[in-house]
mmCIF file with all atom_site columns, C-alpha atoms in Angstrom:
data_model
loop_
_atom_site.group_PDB
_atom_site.id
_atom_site.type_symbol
_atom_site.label_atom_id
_atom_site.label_alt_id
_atom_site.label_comp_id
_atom_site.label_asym_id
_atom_site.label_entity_id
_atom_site.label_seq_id
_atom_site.pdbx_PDB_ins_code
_atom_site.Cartn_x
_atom_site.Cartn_y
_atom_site.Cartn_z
_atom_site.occupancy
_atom_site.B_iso_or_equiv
_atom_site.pdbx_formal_charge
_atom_site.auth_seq_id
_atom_site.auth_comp_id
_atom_site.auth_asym_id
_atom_site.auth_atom_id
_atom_site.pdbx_PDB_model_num
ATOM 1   C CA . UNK A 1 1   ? 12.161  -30.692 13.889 1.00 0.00 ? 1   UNK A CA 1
ATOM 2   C CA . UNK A 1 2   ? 13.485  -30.645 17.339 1.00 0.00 ? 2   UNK A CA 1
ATOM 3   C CA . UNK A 1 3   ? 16.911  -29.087 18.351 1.00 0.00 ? 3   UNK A CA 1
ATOM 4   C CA . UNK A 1 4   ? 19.317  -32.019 20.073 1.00 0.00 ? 4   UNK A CA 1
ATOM 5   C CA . UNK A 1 5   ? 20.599  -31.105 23.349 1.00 0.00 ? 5   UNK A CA 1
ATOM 6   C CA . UNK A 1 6   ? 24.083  -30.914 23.425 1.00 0.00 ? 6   UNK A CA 1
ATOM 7   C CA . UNK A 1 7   ? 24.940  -33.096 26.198 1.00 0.00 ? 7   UNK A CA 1
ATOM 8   C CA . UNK A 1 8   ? 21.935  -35.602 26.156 1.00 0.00 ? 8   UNK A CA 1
ATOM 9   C CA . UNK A 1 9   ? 20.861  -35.364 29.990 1.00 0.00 ? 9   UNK A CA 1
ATOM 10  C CA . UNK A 1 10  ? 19.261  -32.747 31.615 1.00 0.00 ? 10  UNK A CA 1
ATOM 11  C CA . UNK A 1 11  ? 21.580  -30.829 34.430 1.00 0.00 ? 11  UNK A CA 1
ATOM 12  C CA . UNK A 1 12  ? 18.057  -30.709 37.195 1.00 0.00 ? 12  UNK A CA 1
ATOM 13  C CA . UNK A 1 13  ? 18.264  -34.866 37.443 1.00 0.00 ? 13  UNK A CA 1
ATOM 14  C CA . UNK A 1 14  ? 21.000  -36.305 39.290 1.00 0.00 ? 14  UNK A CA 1
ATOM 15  C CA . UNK A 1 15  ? 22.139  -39.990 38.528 1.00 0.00 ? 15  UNK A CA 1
ATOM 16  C CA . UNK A 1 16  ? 19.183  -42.014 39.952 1.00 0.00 ? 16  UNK A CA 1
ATOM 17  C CA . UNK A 1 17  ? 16.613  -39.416 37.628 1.00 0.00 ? 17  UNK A CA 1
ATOM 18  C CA . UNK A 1 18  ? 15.624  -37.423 40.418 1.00 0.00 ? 18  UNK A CA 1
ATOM 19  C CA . UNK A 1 19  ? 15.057  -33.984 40.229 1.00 0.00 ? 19  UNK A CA 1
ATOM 20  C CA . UNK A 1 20  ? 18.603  -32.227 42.092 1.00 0.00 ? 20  UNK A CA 1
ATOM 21  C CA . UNK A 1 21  ? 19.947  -28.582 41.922 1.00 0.00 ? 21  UNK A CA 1
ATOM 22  C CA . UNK A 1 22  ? 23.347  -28.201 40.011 1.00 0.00 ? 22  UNK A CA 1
ATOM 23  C CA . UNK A 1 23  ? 26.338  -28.690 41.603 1.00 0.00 ? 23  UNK A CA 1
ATOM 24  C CA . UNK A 1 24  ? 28.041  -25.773 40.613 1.00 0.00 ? 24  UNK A CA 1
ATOM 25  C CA . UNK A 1 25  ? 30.690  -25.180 43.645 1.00 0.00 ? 25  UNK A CA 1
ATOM 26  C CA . UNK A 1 26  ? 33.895  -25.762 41.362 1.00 0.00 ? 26  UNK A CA 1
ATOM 27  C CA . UNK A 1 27  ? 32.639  -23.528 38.874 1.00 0.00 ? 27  UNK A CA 1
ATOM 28  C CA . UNK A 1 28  ? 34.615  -20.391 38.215 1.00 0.00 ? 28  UNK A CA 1
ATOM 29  C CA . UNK A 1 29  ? 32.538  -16.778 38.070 1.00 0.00 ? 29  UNK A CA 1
ATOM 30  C CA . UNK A 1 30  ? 31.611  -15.085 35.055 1.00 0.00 ? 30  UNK A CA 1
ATOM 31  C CA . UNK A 1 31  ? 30.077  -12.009 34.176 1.00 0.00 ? 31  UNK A CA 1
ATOM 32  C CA . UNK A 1 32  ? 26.572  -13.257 33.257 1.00 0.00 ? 32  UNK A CA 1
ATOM 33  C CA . UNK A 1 33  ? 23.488  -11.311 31.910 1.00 0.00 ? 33  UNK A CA 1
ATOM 34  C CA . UNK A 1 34  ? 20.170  -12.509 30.387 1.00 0.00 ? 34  UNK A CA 1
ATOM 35  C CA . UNK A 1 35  ? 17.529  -10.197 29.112 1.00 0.00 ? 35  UNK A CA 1
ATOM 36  C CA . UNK A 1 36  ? 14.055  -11.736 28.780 1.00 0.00 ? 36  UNK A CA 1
ATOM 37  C CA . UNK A 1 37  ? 10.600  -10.387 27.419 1.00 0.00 ? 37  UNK A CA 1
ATOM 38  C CA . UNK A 1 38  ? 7.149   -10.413 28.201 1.00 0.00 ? 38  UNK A CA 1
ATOM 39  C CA . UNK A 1 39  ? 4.137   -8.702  26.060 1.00 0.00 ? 39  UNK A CA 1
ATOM 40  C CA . UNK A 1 40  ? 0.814   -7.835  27.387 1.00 0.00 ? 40  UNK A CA 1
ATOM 41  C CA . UNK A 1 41  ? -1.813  -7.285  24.636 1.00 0.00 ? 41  UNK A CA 1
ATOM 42  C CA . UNK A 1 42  ? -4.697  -4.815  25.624 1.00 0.00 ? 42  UNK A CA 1
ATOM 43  C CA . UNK A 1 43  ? -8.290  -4.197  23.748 1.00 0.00 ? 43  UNK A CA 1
ATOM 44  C CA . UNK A 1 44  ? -8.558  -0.772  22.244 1.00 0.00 ? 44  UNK A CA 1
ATOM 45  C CA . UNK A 1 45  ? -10.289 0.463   25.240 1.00 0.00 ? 45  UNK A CA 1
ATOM 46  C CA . UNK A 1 46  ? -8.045  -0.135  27.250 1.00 0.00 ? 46  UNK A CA 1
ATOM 47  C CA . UNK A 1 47  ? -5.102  1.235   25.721 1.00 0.00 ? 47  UNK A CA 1
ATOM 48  C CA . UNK A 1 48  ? -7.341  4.302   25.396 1.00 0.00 ? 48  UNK A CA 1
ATOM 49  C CA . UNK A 1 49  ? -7.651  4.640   28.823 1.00 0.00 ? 49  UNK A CA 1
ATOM 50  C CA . UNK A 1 50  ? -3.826  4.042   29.504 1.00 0.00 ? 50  UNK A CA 1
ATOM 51  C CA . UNK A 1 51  ? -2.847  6.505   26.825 1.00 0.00 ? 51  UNK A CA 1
ATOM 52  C CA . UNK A 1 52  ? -4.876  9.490   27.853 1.00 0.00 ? 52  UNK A CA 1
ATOM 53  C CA . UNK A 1 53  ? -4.375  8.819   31.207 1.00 0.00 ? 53  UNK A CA 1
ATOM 54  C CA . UNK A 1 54  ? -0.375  8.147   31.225 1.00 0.00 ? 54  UNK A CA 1
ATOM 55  C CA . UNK A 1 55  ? -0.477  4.863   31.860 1.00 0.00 ? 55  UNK A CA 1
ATOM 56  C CA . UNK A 1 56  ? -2.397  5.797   35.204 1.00 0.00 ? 56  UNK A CA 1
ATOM 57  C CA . UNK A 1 57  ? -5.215  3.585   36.414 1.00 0.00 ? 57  UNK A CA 1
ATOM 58  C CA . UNK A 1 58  ? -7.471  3.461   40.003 1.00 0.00 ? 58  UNK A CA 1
ATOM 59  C CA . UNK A 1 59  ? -4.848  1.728   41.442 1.00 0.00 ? 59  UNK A CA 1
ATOM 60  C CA . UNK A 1 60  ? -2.004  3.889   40.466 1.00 0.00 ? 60  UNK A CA 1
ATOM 61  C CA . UNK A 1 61  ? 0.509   4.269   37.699 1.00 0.00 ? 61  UNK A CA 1
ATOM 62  C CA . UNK A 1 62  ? 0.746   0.721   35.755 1.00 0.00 ? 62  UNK A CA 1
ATOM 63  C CA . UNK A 1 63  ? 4.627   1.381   34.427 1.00 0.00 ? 63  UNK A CA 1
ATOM 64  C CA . UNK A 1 64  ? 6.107   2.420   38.251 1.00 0.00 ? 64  UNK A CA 1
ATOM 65  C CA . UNK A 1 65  ? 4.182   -0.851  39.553 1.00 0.00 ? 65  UNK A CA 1
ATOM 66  C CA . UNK A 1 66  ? 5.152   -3.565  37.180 1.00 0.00 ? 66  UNK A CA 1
ATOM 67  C CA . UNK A 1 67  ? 8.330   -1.787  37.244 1.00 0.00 ? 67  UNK A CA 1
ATOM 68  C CA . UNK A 1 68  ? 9.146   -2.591  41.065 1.00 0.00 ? 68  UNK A CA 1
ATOM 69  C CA . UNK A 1 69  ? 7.287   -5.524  40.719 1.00 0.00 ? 69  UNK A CA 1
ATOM 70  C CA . UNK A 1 70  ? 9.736   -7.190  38.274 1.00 0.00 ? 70  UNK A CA 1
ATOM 71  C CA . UNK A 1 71  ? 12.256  -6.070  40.182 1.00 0.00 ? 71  UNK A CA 1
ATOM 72  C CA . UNK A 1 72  ? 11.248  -7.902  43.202 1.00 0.00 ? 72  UNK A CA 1
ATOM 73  C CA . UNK A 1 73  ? 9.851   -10.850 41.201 1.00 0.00 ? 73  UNK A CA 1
ATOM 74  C CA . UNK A 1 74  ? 13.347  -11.166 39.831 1.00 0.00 ? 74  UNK A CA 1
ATOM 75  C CA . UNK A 1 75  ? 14.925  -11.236 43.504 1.00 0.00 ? 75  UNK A CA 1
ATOM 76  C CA . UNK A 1 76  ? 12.457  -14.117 44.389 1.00 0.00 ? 76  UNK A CA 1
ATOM 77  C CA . UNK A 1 77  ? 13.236  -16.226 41.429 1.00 0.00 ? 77  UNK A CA 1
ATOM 78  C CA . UNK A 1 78  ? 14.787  -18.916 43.955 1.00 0.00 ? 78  UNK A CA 1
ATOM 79  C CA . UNK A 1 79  ? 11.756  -18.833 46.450 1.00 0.00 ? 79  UNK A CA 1
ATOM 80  C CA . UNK A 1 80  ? 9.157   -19.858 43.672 1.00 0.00 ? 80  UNK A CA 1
ATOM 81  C CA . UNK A 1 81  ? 11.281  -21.793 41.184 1.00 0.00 ? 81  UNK A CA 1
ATOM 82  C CA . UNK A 1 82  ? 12.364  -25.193 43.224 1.00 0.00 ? 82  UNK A CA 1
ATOM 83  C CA . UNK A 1 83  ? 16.099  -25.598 41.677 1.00 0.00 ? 83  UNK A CA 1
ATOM 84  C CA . UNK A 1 84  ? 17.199  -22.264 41.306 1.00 0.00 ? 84  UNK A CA 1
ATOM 85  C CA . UNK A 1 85  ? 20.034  -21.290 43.226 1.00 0.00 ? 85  UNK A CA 1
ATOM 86  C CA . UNK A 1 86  ? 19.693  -18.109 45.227 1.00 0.00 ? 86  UNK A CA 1
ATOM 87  C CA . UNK A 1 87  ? 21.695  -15.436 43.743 1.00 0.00 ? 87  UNK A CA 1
ATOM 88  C CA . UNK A 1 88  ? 23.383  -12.118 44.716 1.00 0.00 ? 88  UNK A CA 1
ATOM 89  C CA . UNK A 1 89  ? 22.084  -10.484 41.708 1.00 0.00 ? 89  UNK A CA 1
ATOM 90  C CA . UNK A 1 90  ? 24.005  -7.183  40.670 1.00 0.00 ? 90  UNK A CA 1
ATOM 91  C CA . UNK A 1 91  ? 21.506  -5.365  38.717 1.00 0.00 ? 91  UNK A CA 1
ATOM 92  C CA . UNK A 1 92  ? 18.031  -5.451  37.488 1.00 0.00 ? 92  UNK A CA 1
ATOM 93  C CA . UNK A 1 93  ? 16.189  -3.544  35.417 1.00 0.00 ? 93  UNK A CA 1
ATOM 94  C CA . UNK A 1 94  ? 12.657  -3.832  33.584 1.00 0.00 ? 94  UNK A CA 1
ATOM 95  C CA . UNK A 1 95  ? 11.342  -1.820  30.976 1.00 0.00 ? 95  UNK A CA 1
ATOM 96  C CA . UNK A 1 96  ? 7.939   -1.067  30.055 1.00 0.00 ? 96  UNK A CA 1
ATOM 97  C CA . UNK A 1 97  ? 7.306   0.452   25.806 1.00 0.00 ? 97  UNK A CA 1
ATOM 98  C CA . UNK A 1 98  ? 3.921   0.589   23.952 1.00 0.00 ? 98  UNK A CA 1
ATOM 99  C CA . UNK A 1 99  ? 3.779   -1.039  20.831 1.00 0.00 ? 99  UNK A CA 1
ATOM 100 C CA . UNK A 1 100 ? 0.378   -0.952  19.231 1.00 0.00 ? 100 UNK A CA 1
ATOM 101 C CA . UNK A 1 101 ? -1.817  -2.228  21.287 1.00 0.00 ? 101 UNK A CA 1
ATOM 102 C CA . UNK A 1 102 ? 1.213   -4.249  23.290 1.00 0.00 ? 102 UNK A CA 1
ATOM 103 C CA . UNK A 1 103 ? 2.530   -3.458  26.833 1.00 0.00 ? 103 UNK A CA 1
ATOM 104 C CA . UNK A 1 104 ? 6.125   -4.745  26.104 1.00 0.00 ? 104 UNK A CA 1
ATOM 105 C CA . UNK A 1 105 ? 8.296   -5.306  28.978 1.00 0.00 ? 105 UNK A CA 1
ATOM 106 C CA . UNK A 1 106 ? 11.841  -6.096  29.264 1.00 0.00 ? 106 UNK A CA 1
ATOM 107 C CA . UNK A 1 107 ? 14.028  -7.262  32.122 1.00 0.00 ? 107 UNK A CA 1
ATOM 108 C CA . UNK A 1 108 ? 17.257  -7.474  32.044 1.00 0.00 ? 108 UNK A CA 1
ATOM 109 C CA . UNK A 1 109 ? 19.427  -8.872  35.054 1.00 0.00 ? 109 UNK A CA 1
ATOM 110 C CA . UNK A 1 110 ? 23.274  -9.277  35.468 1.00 0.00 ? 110 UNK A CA 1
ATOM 111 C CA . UNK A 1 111 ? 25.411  -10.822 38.204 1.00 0.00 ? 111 UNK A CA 1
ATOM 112 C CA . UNK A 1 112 ? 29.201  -12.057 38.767 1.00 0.00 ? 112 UNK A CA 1
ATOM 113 C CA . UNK A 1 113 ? 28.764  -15.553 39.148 1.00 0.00 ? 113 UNK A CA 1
ATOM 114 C CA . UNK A 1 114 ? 28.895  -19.159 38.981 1.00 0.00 ? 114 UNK A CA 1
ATOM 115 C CA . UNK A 1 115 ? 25.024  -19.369 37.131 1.00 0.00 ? 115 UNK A CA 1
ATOM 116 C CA . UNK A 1 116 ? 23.648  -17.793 34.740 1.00 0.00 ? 116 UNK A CA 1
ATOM 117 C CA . UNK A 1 117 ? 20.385  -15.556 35.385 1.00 0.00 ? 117 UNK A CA 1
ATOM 118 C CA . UNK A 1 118 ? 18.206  -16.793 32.333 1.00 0.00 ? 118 UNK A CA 1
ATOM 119 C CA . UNK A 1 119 ? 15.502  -17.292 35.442 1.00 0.00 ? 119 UNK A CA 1
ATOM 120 C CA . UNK A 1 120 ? 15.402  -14.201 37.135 1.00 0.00 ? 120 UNK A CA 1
ATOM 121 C CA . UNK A 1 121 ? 15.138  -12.436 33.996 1.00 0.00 ? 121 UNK A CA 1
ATOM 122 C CA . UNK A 1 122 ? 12.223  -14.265 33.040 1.00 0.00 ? 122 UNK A CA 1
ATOM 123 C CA . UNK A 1 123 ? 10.348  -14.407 36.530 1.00 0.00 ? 123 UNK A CA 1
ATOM 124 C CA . UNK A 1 124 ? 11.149  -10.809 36.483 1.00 0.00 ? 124 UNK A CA 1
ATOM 125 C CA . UNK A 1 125 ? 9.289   -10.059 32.653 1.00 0.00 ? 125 UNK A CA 1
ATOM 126 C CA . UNK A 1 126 ? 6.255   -12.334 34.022 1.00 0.00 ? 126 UNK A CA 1
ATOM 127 C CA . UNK A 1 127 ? 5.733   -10.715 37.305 1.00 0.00 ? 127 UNK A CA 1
ATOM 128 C CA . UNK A 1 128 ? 5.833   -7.148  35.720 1.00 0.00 ? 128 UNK A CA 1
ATOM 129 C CA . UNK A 1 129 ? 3.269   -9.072  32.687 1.00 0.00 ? 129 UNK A CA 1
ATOM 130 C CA . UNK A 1 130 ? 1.304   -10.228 35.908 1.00 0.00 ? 130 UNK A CA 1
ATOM 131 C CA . UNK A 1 131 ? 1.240   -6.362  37.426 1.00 0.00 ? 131 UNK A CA 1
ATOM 132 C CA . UNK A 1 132 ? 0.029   -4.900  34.606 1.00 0.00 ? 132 UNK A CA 1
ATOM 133 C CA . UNK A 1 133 ? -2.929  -7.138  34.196 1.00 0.00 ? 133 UNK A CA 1
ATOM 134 C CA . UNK A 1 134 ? -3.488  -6.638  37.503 1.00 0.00 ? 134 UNK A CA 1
ATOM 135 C CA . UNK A 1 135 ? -3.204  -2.943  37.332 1.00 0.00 ? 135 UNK A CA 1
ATOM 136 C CA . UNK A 1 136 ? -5.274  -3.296  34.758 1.00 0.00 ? 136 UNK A CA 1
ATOM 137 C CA . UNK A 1 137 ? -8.397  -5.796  35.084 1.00 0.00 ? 137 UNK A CA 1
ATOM 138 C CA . UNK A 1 138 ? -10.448 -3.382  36.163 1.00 0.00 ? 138 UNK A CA 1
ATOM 139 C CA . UNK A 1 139 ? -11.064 -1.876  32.719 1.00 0.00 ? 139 UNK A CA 1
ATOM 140 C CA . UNK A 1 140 ? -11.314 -5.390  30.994 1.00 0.00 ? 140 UNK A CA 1
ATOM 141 C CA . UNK A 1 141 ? -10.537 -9.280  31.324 1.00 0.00 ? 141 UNK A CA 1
ATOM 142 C CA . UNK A 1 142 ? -9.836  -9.304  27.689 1.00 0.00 ? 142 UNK A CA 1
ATOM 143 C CA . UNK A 1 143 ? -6.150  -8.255  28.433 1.00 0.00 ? 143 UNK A CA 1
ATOM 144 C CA . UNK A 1 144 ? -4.136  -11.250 27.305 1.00 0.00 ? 144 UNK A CA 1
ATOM 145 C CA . UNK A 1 145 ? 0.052   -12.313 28.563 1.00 0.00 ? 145 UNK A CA 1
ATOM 146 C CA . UNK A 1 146 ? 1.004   -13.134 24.562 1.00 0.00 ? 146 UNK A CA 1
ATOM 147 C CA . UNK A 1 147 ? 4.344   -14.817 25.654 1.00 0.00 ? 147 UNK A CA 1
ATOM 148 C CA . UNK A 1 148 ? 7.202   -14.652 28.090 1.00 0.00 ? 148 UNK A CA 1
ATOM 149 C CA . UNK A 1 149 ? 10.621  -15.826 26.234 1.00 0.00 ? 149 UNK A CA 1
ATOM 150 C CA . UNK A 1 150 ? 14.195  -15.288 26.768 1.00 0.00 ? 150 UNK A CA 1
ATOM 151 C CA . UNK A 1 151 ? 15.878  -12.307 24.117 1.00 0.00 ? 151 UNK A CA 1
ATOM 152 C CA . UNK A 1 152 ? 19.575  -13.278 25.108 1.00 0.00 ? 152 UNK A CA 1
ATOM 153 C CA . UNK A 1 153 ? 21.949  -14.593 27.626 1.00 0.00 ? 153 UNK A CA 1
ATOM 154 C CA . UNK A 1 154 ? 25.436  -14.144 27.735 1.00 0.00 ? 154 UNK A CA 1
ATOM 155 C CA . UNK A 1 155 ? 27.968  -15.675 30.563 1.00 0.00 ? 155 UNK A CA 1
ATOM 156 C CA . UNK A 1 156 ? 29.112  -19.150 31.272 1.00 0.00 ? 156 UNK A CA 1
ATOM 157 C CA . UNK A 1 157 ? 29.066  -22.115 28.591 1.00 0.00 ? 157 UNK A CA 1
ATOM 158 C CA . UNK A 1 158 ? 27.272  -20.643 25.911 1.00 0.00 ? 158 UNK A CA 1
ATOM 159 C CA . UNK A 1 159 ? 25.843  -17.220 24.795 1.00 0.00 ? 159 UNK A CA 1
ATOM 160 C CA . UNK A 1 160 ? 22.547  -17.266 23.362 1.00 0.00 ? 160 UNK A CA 1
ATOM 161 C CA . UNK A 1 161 ? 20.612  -14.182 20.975 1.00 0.00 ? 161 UNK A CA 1
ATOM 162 C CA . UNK A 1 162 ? 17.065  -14.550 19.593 1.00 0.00 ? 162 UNK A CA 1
ATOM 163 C CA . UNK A 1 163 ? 17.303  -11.089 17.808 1.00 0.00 ? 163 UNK A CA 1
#
């Protein structure tokens, strides 16, 4: 069963059905945060190798990395999504946890504004997933991005929650 949109047209397609970023200049700003999550599943071996080692690998340590990486993948949200708006974001901040054999990451990013920030937190979670399988390749391919979704937003029309 599909969920129905709410208002039946997509806001990235103007009038004619071309693809146009949102006019959102009368818009008043919010308070707006969205926290998104990524999960990186690593063979046994390689979680062996990350837990004796402190999450330290040839090319450094993997949490600092993706870490800084999200961060910045966040700020560039804009520059590699084509209809994003830029945004002054006021905070960002990415988590790495084990679970199992799971590198979870989190990324959470918050702004005053007239848009919400869905976007940068997940570019954010998927450049940190990206760093650690980078950091990581060299002890196996077999290291696998599970999924990239969005935990909650909050600002603007609607909240949303997945937990």
């Amino acid at each position: 069963m599909e969920k129905e949109i709410s208002s039946g047209k997509l806001s990235h397609l103007n009038d004619a059905g071309t693809p146009a970023m949102v006019d959102v200049t009368g818009k008043a700003s919010t308070h707006r945060k969205a926290v998104a999550e990524a999960r990186v599943r690593m063979p046994d071996e390689v979680m062996i190798v990350l837990n004796r080692d402190n999450m330290q690998v040839a090319k450094g340590s993997v949490i600092h990395t993706a870490v800084l990486a999200g961060i910045m993948g966040a700020k560039k949200t804009s520059d590699l999504i084509p209809l994003c708006h830029p945004l002054a974001l006021g905070k960002v901040e990415v988590n790495l946890v084990i679970e199992g054999n799971c590198v979870v990451i989190s990324c959470e990013a918050s702004l005053e504004g007239k848009t919400g920030v869905e976007m940068e937190a997940l570019t954010g979670a998927s450049v940190a997933a990206l760093t650690v399988y980078d950091m990581c390749k060299g002890l196996s391919h077999d290291i696998v991005i599970e999924s990239v979704r969005l935990i909650s937003k909050t600002g603007g029309k609607s909240d949303f929650s997945k937990k």
